[in-house]
Amino acid sequence: MPELLEEQREAWGSRGGFILAAIGSAVGLGNLWGFPYKLYSYGGGAFLIPYVAALFLVGVPLMVLEFSLGHYTQRAAPDAFKQAHRRFEIVGWWGIILGFVVITYYTVLLAYCFSFLWYSIVGIFKGGQLPWAGKGIEGVANAKNFFFQEYLGYQKGIALGGIQWKIVLPLFITWTAMYFCIFRGVRLVGRIVWLTVPLPWLMLLILAVRGLTLDGSVQGLAYYLDPAWSELTKPITWRYAFGQVFFSLSLGWGVMITYASFLHRKSDINNNAVVVSIADFATSFVAGLAVFATLGGMAFVTQQAGNPVPVEEVVEKGPSLAFVAFPYALAQLPYSAWFSFVFFFALVTLGIDSAFSITESVLASIVDKTGWRRDVVLPAISIVGMALGMVFVTKGGLNWLWTIDGFANGTWGVAFLGLLECLVLGWLWRIEVLRRHANSRSDWKLGRWWDYLVRLVIPILLGTLFFWQLFDDISAEGGFLRTPQGQWILPNCIGLGVIALVPILALILSLIKSRSDVQASQHKEQDLETKARLSGLITLTVSYTHL
């Protein structure tokens, strides 16, 4: 292993660049709608207790684990696991392929953000009028109709339908932006994140301050933070808290392993993991303040107009919060187009970092495996990714997007992968090696308690999440793969098929000889040839002296 640590490898320009890049990867679109929605739905302020517990029991320890592995091996995820043991390479590819599945539809969500950003700019030049504007109940209907019908052309229940060409251009812009963010390597990424990571924080702070100054904002904050202590007695609250931490921090995709592989050899691993984890939580919390304070102001405006829309009427899971509820709320404010611009610009900058971090991990893994040039691999990844993403810009695309996301970004996908990661590194390899490596470079030290967290506590928690979700799916009313009438539920079947295909592809890739394997084989042959020549020379010399 020492030869790996001495190998010359591209590095981050600074520690700050790495931390901001890791924060940018962890902080994404889900922070703005996933965390606020779950906190609102499962106990309000009381939800923060299991969430913070999950952050320090699962989030920080797993972040340290992935940082340590990447930093120790100086490799992207597949090759990093292979350095632990040659049979573990499949685990690294599993996460990388799953991440690539995610990026095919995550870029479509970013395309939505680019589109709404454009609508906001057009609104500014049209005197501040947004195309979905409306008052009261009518305004909510306008916002829903604009997003689902005018923009998506959404048709529930259809297989695919025609392509919505108005989404194709912003999808192309998204992939182009990602390409130019990472085509020069992590040094360029380290410079870009100094702009793309602080900007959404600034935008969220502007929205939070504006929201808190609105009449009625307290009403929204009451829905957000008012603790319902009885929710803490329900296991589902703890389940969603632990799940949200794991998914929010980008653990399991191989992103953090890959980013840490470019770290300087003397970087502080433990402190970096804590900083990234806390920054992710802080961003989620501030995003929740901005969302619910603004929704409270919206409710107040509609009440004053005599056509009230309660907060709970517009808070929905997933894209409805970002592309229906919040656009409607912003349309109720003075200078609505400007605030809409700020909001969607924040979404774009929040999402782009997460998107190109996953793409970078895929790119680095292929380059490490094959030795091919980045400027050849990256365009190929971009073309394939956009081609696959065309499935999600059809009229039925939203059906597939959320079904596949439920598998890939849920307990069937990334949570199971995290469980596998802990079992492989905790039980089948020497976890103390990574602990000593992290401690040798960090201000505060990990104790043996960290070994027990990785080996026992986290696998039990993630295993519980996995089997609980499995039980829920199997026992779901109306069926999971087939309806009570015996009809196949096509989206669930395909989603499960995609998840099942990932480990098969990972196995195939792990069986292909890598560049290092070929080089090692060549060195071995050269060593054998050298030994043979040396042996012949010795024999000849001995024979000559006997004459």
Short mmCIF file of C-alpha atoms in Angstrom, two decimals, residues 174-363:
data_model
loop_
_atom_site.label_atom_id
_atom_site.label_comp_id
_atom_site.label_asym_id
_atom_site.label_seq_id
_atom_site.Cartn_x
_atom_site.Cartn_y
_atom_site.Cartn_z
CA THR A 174 -27.51 21.47 -17.55
CA TRP A 175 -25.16 18.85 -19.02
CA THR A 176 -23.11 21.57 -20.73
CA ALA A 177 -22.74 23.48 -17.44
CA MET A 178 -21.66 20.30 -15.65
CA TYR A 179 -19.14 19.54 -18.40
CA PHE A 180 -17.45 22.93 -18.12
CA CYS A 181 -17.41 22.67 -14.32
CA ILE A 182 -15.32 19.48 -14.25
CA PHE A 183 -13.59 19.09 -17.63
CA ARG A 184 -10.30 20.49 -16.28
CA GLY A 185 -10.26 18.30 -13.15
CA VAL A 186 -10.67 18.91 -9.43
CA ARG A 187 -8.47 22.01 -9.35
CA LEU A 188 -11.05 23.76 -11.52
CA VAL A 189 -13.86 22.31 -9.39
CA GLY A 190 -12.08 23.67 -6.32
CA ARG A 191 -12.26 27.18 -7.82
CA ILE A 192 -15.84 26.93 -9.10
CA VAL A 193 -17.27 25.86 -5.75
CA TRP A 194 -16.06 29.09 -4.17
CA LEU A 195 -18.84 30.65 -6.24
CA THR A 196 -21.51 27.94 -6.54
CA VAL A 197 -21.61 26.88 -2.87
CA PRO A 198 -21.76 30.26 -1.06
CA LEU A 199 -24.26 31.70 -3.58
CA PRO A 200 -27.21 29.46 -2.63
CA TRP A 201 -26.51 30.16 1.04
CA LEU A 202 -26.70 33.87 0.28
CA MET A 203 -29.90 33.39 -1.72
CA LEU A 204 -31.48 31.27 1.02
CA LEU A 205 -30.57 33.88 3.63
CA ILE A 206 -32.22 36.57 1.49
CA LEU A 207 -35.35 34.45 1.15
CA ALA A 208 -35.33 33.58 4.88
CA VAL A 209 -34.96 37.22 5.96
CA ARG A 210 -37.63 38.30 3.50
CA GLY A 211 -39.92 35.49 4.63
CA LEU A 212 -39.46 36.28 8.33
CA THR A 213 -40.38 39.93 7.74
CA LEU A 214 -43.70 39.02 6.07
CA ASP A 215 -46.98 39.42 7.93
CA GLY A 216 -48.13 35.94 8.88
CA SER A 217 -44.66 34.34 8.79
CA VAL A 218 -45.14 33.16 12.37
CA GLN A 219 -48.07 31.08 11.19
CA GLY A 220 -45.79 29.27 8.75
CA LEU A 221 -43.04 28.80 11.33
CA ALA A 222 -45.59 27.27 13.69
CA TYR A 223 -46.23 24.52 11.14
CA TYR A 224 -42.48 24.08 10.69
CA LEU A 225 -41.10 24.14 14.23
CA ASP A 226 -43.97 23.62 16.66
CA PRO A 227 -42.89 20.37 18.38
CA ALA A 228 -45.29 17.45 18.45
CA TRP A 229 -43.55 15.38 21.12
CA SER A 230 -45.90 12.44 20.66
CA GLU A 231 -44.31 11.83 17.23
CA LEU A 232 -41.10 10.75 18.99
CA THR A 233 -42.88 7.64 20.24
CA LYS A 234 -43.55 6.54 16.66
CA PRO A 235 -40.82 4.42 15.03
CA ILE A 236 -41.56 5.94 11.61
CA THR A 237 -40.28 9.33 12.82
CA TRP A 238 -36.91 7.82 13.67
CA ARG A 239 -36.88 5.87 10.44
CA TYR A 240 -37.31 9.00 8.33
CA ALA A 241 -34.79 10.97 10.40
CA PHE A 242 -32.04 8.37 9.93
CA GLY A 243 -32.97 7.93 6.28
CA GLN A 244 -32.85 11.67 5.59
CA VAL A 245 -29.37 12.03 7.12
CA PHE A 246 -27.98 9.14 5.11
CA PHE A 247 -29.43 10.29 1.80
CA SER A 248 -28.70 13.99 2.33
CA LEU A 249 -24.95 13.54 2.89
CA SER A 250 -24.34 11.75 -0.45
CA LEU A 251 -23.08 8.66 1.33
CA GLY A 252 -22.80 5.41 -0.59
CA TRP A 253 -22.43 6.87 -4.10
CA GLY A 254 -18.64 6.85 -4.00
CA VAL A 255 -18.58 10.66 -4.29
CA MET A 256 -16.92 11.32 -0.94
CA ILE A 257 -14.41 8.49 -1.50
CA THR A 258 -13.49 9.98 -4.88
CA TYR A 259 -13.24 13.56 -3.61
CA ALA A 260 -11.08 12.46 -0.65
CA SER A 261 -8.74 10.61 -3.03
CA PHE A 262 -7.63 14.01 -4.38
CA LEU A 263 -6.89 15.40 -0.90
CA HIS A 264 -3.42 16.48 0.15
CA ARG A 265 -1.68 13.80 2.22
CA LYS A 266 -1.71 15.86 5.44
CA SER A 267 -5.39 16.85 5.32
CA ASP A 268 -7.44 16.66 8.52
CA ILE A 269 -9.99 13.93 7.79
CA ASN A 270 -12.08 13.92 10.99
CA ASN A 271 -12.57 17.68 11.15
CA ASN A 272 -13.49 17.82 7.46
CA ALA A 273 -16.20 15.17 7.99
CA VAL A 274 -17.75 17.12 10.88
CA VAL A 275 -17.67 20.45 9.02
CA VAL A 276 -19.35 18.98 5.92
CA SER A 277 -22.04 17.19 7.96
CA ILE A 278 -22.95 20.21 10.08
CA ALA A 279 -22.97 22.52 7.04
CA ASP A 280 -25.43 20.19 5.31
CA PHE A 281 -27.74 20.24 8.34
CA ALA A 282 -27.50 24.03 8.69
CA THR A 283 -28.39 24.51 5.02
CA SER A 284 -31.43 22.23 5.36
CA PHE A 285 -32.62 24.06 8.47
CA VAL A 286 -32.26 27.54 6.95
CA ALA A 287 -34.01 26.32 3.79
CA GLY A 288 -36.91 25.19 5.97
CA LEU A 289 -37.11 28.64 7.59
CA ALA A 290 -37.19 30.29 4.17
CA VAL A 291 -39.85 27.91 2.82
CA PHE A 292 -42.29 27.98 5.74
CA ALA A 293 -41.92 31.67 6.61
CA THR A 294 -42.79 32.48 2.99
CA LEU A 295 -45.69 30.02 2.97
CA GLY A 296 -46.97 31.61 6.17
CA GLY A 297 -46.89 35.02 4.48
CA MET A 298 -48.74 33.50 1.53
CA ALA A 299 -51.47 32.14 3.80
CA PHE A 300 -51.86 35.56 5.45
CA VAL A 301 -52.21 37.36 2.09
CA THR A 302 -54.90 34.98 0.90
CA GLN A 303 -56.77 35.27 4.22
CA GLN A 304 -56.78 39.06 3.93
CA ALA A 305 -58.10 38.77 0.38
CA GLY A 306 -60.99 36.66 1.61
CA ASN A 307 -59.88 33.63 -0.40
CA PRO A 308 -57.65 31.80 2.10
CA VAL A 309 -55.20 29.02 1.23
CA PRO A 310 -53.93 27.25 4.39
CA VAL A 311 -50.27 26.27 4.55
CA GLU A 312 -51.13 22.59 4.79
CA GLU A 313 -53.04 22.81 1.49
CA VAL A 314 -49.91 23.53 -0.55
CA VAL A 315 -47.18 21.65 1.31
CA GLU A 316 -46.67 18.50 -0.69
CA LYS A 317 -43.81 16.06 -1.02
CA GLY A 318 -41.29 16.26 -3.81
CA PRO A 319 -41.36 18.70 -6.71
CA SER A 320 -44.73 20.21 -5.83
CA LEU A 321 -43.11 22.14 -2.98
CA ALA A 322 -40.42 23.63 -5.25
CA PHE A 323 -42.40 24.03 -8.48
CA VAL A 324 -45.97 24.63 -7.27
CA ALA A 325 -46.21 25.77 -3.64
CA PHE A 326 -43.19 28.06 -3.54
CA PRO A 327 -43.73 29.66 -6.97
CA TYR A 328 -47.31 30.40 -5.91
CA ALA A 329 -46.12 31.89 -2.62
CA LEU A 330 -43.52 34.03 -4.39
CA ALA A 331 -46.17 35.31 -6.80
CA GLN A 332 -48.00 36.83 -3.81
CA LEU A 333 -45.02 39.04 -2.85
CA PRO A 334 -44.12 42.51 -4.08
CA TYR A 335 -41.40 42.29 -6.76
CA SER A 336 -42.38 38.64 -7.13
CA ALA A 337 -40.33 38.03 -10.29
CA TRP A 338 -37.15 39.17 -8.55
CA PHE A 339 -37.73 36.87 -5.57
CA SER A 340 -38.62 34.05 -7.94
CA PHE A 341 -35.30 34.67 -9.71
CA VAL A 342 -33.44 34.49 -6.38
CA PHE A 343 -35.23 31.27 -5.41
CA PHE A 344 -34.59 29.38 -8.64
CA PHE A 345 -31.05 30.67 -8.92
CA ALA A 346 -30.51 29.19 -5.44
CA LEU A 347 -32.00 25.90 -6.66
CA VAL A 348 -29.72 25.84 -9.71
CA THR A 349 -26.58 26.47 -7.68
CA LEU A 350 -27.71 24.00 -4.98
CA GLY A 351 -28.28 21.27 -7.53
CA ILE A 352 -25.38 21.77 -9.93
CA ASP A 353 -22.73 20.95 -7.30
CA SER A 354 -24.42 17.67 -6.38
CA ALA A 355 -24.86 16.80 -10.06
CA PHE A 356 -21.29 17.35 -11.17
CA SER A 357 -19.90 15.66 -8.02
CA ILE A 358 -21.63 12.41 -8.98
CA THR A 359 -20.46 12.84 -12.58
CA GLU A 360 -16.89 13.44 -11.38
CA SER A 361 -16.97 10.22 -9.32
CA VAL A 362 -18.14 8.27 -12.40
CA LEU A 363 -15.46 9.94 -14.52
#
